[in-house]
Coordinates of C-alpha atoms in Angstrom, one line a residue:
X325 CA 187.3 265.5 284.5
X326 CA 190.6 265.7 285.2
X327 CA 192.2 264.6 289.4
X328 CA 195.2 265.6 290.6
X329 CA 195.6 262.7 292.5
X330 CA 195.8 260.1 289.6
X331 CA 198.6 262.2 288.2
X332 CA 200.3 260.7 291.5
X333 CA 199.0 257.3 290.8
X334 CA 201.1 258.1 287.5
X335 CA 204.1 259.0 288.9
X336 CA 204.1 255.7 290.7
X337 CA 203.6 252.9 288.0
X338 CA 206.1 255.0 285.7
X339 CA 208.8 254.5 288.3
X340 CA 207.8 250.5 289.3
X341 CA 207.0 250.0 285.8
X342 CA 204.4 247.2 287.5
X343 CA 201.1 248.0 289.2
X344 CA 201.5 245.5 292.5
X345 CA 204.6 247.6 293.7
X346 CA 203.2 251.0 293.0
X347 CA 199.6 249.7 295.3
X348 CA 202.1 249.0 297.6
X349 CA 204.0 252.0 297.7
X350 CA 201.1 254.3 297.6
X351 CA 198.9 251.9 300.3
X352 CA 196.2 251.2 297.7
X353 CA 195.0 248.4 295.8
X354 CA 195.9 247.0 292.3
X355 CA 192.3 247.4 290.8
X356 CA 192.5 250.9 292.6
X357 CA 195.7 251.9 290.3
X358 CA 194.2 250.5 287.3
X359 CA 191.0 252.2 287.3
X360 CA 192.7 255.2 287.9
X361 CA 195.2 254.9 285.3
X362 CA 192.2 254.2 282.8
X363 CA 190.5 257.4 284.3
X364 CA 193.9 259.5 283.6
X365 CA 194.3 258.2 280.0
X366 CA 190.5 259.0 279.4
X367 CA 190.2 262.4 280.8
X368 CA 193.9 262.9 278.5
X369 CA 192.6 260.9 275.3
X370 CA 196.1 259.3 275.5
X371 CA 197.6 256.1 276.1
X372 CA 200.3 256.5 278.3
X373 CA 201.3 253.2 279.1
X374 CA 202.3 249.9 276.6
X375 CA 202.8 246.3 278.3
X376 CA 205.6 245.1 277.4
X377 CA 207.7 242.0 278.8
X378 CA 205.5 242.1 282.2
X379 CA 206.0 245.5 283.0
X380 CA 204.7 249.0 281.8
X381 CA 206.8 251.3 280.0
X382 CA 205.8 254.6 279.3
X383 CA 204.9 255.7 275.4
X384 CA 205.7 259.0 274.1
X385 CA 202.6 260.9 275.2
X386 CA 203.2 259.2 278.8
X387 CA 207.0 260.5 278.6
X388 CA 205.9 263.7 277.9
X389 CA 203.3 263.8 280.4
X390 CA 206.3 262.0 283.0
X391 CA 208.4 265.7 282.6
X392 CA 205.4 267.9 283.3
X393 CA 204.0 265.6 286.5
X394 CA 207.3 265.1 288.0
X395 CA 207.6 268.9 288.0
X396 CA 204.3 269.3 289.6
X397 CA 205.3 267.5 292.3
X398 CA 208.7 269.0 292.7
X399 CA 207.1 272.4 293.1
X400 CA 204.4 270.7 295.4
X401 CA 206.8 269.2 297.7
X402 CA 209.1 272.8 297.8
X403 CA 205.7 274.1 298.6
X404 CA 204.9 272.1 301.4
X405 CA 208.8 272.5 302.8
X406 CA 208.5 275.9 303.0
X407 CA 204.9 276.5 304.5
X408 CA 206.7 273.9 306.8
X409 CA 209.3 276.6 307.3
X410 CA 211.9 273.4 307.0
X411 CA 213.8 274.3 303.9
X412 CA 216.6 276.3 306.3
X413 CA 215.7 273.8 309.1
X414 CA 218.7 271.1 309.8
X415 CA 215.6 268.6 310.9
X416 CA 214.2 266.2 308.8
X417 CA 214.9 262.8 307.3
X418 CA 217.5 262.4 305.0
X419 CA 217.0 258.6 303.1
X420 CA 220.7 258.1 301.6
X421 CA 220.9 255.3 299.0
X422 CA 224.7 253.7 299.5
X423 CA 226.5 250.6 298.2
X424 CA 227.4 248.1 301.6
X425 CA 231.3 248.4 301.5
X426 CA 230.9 252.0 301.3
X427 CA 228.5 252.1 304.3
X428 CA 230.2 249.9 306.4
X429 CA 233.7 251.1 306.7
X430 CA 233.8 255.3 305.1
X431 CA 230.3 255.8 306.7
X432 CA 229.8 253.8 309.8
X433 CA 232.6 255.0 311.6
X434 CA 232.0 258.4 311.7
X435 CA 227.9 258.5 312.2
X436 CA 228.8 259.8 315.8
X437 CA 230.3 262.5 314.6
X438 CA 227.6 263.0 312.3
X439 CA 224.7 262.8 314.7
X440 CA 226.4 265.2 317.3
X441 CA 226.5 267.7 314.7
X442 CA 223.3 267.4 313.0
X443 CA 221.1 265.7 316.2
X444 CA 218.1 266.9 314.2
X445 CA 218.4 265.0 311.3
X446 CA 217.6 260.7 310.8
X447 CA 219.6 259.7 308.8
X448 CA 218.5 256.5 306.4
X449 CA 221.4 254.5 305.0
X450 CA 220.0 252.5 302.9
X451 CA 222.3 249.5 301.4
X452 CA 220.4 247.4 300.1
X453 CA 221.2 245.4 296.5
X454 CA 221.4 248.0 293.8
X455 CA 221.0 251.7 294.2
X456 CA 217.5 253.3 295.5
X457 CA 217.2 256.1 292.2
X458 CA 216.7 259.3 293.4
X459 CA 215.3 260.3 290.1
X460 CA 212.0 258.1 291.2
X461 CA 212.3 259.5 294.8
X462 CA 213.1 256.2 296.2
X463 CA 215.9 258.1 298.0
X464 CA 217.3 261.5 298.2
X465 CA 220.1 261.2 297.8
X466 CA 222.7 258.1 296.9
X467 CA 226.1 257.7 296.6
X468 CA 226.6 255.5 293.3
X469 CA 229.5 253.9 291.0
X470 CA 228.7 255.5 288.3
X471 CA 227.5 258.6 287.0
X472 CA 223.7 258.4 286.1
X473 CA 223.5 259.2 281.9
X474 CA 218.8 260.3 282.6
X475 CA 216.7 262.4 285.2
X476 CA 216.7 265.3 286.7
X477 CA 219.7 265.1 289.0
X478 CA 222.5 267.0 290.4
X479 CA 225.8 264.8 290.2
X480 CA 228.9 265.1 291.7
X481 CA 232.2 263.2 292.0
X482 CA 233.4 262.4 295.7
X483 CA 236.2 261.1 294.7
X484 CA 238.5 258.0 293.4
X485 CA 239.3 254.9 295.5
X486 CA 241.7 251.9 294.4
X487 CA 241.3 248.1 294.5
X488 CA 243.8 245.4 294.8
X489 CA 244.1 242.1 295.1
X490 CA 244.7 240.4 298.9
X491 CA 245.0 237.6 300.6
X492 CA 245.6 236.6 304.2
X493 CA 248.9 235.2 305.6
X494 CA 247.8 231.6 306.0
X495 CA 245.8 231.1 302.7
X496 CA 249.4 232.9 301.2
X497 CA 251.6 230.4 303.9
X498 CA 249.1 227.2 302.4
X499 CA 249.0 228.4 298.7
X500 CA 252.2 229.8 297.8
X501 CA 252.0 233.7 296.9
X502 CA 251.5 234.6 293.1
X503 CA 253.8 236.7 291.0
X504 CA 251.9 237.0 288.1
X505 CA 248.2 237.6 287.1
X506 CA 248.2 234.6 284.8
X507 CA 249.0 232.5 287.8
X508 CA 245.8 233.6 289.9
X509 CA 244.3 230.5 287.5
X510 CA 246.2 228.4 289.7
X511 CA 244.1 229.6 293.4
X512 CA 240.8 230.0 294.9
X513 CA 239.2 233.4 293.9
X514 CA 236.6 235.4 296.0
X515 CA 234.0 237.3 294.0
X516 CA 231.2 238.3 293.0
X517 CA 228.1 236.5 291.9
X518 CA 228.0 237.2 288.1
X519 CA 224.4 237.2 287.6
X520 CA 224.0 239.4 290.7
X521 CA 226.5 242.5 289.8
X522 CA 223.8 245.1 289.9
X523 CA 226.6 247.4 288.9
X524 CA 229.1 246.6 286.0
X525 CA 231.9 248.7 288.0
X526 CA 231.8 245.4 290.7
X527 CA 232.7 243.2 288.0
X528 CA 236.2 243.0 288.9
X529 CA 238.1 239.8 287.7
X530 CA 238.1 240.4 284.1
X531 CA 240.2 243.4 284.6
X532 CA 242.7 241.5 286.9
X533 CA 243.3 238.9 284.0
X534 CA 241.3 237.6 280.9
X535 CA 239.0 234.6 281.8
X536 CA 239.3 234.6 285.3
X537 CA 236.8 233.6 287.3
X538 CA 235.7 233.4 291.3
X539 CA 234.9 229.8 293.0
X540 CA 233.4 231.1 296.2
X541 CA 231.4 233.7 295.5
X542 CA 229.0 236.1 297.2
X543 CA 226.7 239.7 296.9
X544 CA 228.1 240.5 300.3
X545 CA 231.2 242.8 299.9
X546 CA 231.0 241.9 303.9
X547 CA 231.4 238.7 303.4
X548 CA 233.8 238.4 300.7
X549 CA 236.2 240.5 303.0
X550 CA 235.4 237.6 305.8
X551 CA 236.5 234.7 303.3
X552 CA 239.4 236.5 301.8
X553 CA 240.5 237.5 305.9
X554 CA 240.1 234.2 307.0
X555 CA 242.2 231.9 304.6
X556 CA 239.7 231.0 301.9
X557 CA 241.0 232.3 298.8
X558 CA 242.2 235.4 297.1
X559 CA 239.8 238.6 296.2
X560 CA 240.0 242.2 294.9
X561 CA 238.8 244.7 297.7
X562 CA 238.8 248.5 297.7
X563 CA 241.7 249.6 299.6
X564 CA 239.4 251.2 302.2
X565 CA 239.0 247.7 303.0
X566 CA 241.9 245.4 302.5
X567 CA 244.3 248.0 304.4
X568 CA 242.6 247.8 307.5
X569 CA 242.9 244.8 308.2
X570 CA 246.6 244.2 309.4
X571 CA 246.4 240.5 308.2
X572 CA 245.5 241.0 304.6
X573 CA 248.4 241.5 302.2
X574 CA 248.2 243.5 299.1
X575 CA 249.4 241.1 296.1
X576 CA 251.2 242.3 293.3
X577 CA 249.9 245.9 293.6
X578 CA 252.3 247.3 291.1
X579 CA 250.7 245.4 288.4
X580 CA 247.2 244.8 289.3
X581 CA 245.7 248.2 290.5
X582 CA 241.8 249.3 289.8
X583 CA 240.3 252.4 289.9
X584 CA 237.0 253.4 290.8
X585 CA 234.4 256.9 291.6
X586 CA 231.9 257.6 293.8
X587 CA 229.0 259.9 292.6
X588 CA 226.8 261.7 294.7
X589 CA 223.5 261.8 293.1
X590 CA 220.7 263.8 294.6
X591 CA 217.5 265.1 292.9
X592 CA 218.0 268.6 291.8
X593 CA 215.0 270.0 293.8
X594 CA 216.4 269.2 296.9
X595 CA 220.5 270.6 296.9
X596 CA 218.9 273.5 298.3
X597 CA 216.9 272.2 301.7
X598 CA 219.3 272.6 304.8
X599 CA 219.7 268.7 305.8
X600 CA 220.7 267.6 302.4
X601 CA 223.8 270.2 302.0
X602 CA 224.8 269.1 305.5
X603 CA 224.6 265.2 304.6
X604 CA 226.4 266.0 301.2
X605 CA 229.5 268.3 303.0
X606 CA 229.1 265.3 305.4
X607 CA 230.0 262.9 302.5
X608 CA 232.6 265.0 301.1
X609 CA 234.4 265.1 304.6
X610 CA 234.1 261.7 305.0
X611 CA 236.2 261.1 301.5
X612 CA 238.9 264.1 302.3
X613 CA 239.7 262.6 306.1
X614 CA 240.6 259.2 304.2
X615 CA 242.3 260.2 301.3
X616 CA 244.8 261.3 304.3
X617 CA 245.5 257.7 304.2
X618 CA 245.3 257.3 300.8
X619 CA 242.3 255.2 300.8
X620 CA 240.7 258.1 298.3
X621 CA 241.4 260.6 296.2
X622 CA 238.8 263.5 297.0
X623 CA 237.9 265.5 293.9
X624 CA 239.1 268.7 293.0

């Protein structure tokens, strides 16, 4: 006989692709999942599930069944919303999935503003390494570097930003100030820790010059901007960052210029509740007041 409930169990080993996270996230235990899972496939006659490299990946039959259950619980979670009467409420939780830079100096600044307006909604910024997916509900929205290619999403473009390189006065005073790309070989670069780019848009150096590479590194966007503002080498940073701070200077900017997106992604069954429009025209605000100072270009 067939229970609704393991179709949830479903849902959450196809989006951790491993049993111990989904227990966790569902506040069961592993034996718990796997007996259910075996239920599921029984009470289906189908495998839907193949181990493969320590994780599970879903088979055809369990694609198929992925469409039809993550549908389900769209329309189960629209139906709880509105015999909630939220849907046109600006209350709620909002869990926004953002990359750290981005956070820290487009977002931060204006959460006041945000709050005042919207005092009814938490706001989660979440900035942890990588993206949280809202096409596996981890968020509800995110604000990514690229645009996602799978799910069920609604994407939009927020708009470009630039990079360049900088460096501060005294590591420029100390080092001597490049006029070529090709001489970047010759000084310390800040960067990235290449096994750690959980995005290929962060993998900057390449793009400056051929075989360049960074000799203090870090995941921290924060903390490259702290090394590069306090002498230590030179690194690319978006120009949101690198122009405010009056004691970084842009290098070569004529020939070394990089251009990025941001993407806001949201799962498609939500654009329509109140307190995710007002987060998103939020976000789009956010971009128009600083492409004023050219820090962005907002989409069209």
């Amino acid at each position: 006989m067939f229970d609704w409930d393991d179709l949830r169990v479903f849902l959450a080993v196809a989006r951790a692709r491993k049993v111990a996270p989904a227990a966790r996230a569902l506040g069961i235990d592993a034996t718990t999942i796997a007996r259910r899972l075996a239920r599921l496939e029984k009470a289906l006659d189908a495998e839907l599930f193949e181990l493969s490299a320590g994780e599970r990946t879903l088979t055809a039959r369990g694609q198929e069944l992925l469409g039809h259950a993550e549908a389900a619980e769209s329309a189960a979670l629209a139906a709880i919303e509105d015999a909630q009467g939220q849907e046109h409420r600006l209350a709620g939780q909002v869990r926004l999935s953002v990359a750290e830079g981005f956070g820290t100096w487009v977002l931060a600044p204006g959460m006041g503003d945000f709050n005042r307006r919207h005092p009814g909604i938490r706001l989660d910024l979440i900035t942890a390494s990588g993206f949280l997916n809202p096409s596996k509900r981890e968020a509800d929205m995110a604000v990514m570097l690229a645009r996602p290619q799978r799910g069920r999403l609604m994407v939009r473009r927020l708009g470009d930003y630039r990079l360049h390189l900088y460096a501060s006065l005294d590591y420029l005073a100390r080092a001597g100030q490049p006029e070529r790309a090709a001489q970047l070989k010759d000084h310390t670069l800040i960067g990235y820790v290449p096994e750690f780019i959980f995005s290929p848009e962060l993998d900057y150096l390449d793009e400056v010059e051929a075989g360049l590479e960074a000799t203090l590194r870090s995941t921290s966007i924060i903390m490259q901007q702290r090394m590069i503002a306090e002498g230590a080498g030179i690194g690319v940073l978006p120009d949101f960052i690198g122009r405010r701070d009056p004691g970084l200077v842009p290098l070569m900017p004529d020939q070394v210029e990089i251009t990025r997106s941001f993407w806001l992604v949201m799962h498609g069954d939500l654009r329509k509740l109140a307190r995710i429009a007002a987060v998103a025209q939020w976000l789009q605000e956010r971009i128009e007041t600083l492409s004023v100072y050219r820090d962005f270009r907002a989409a069209g």
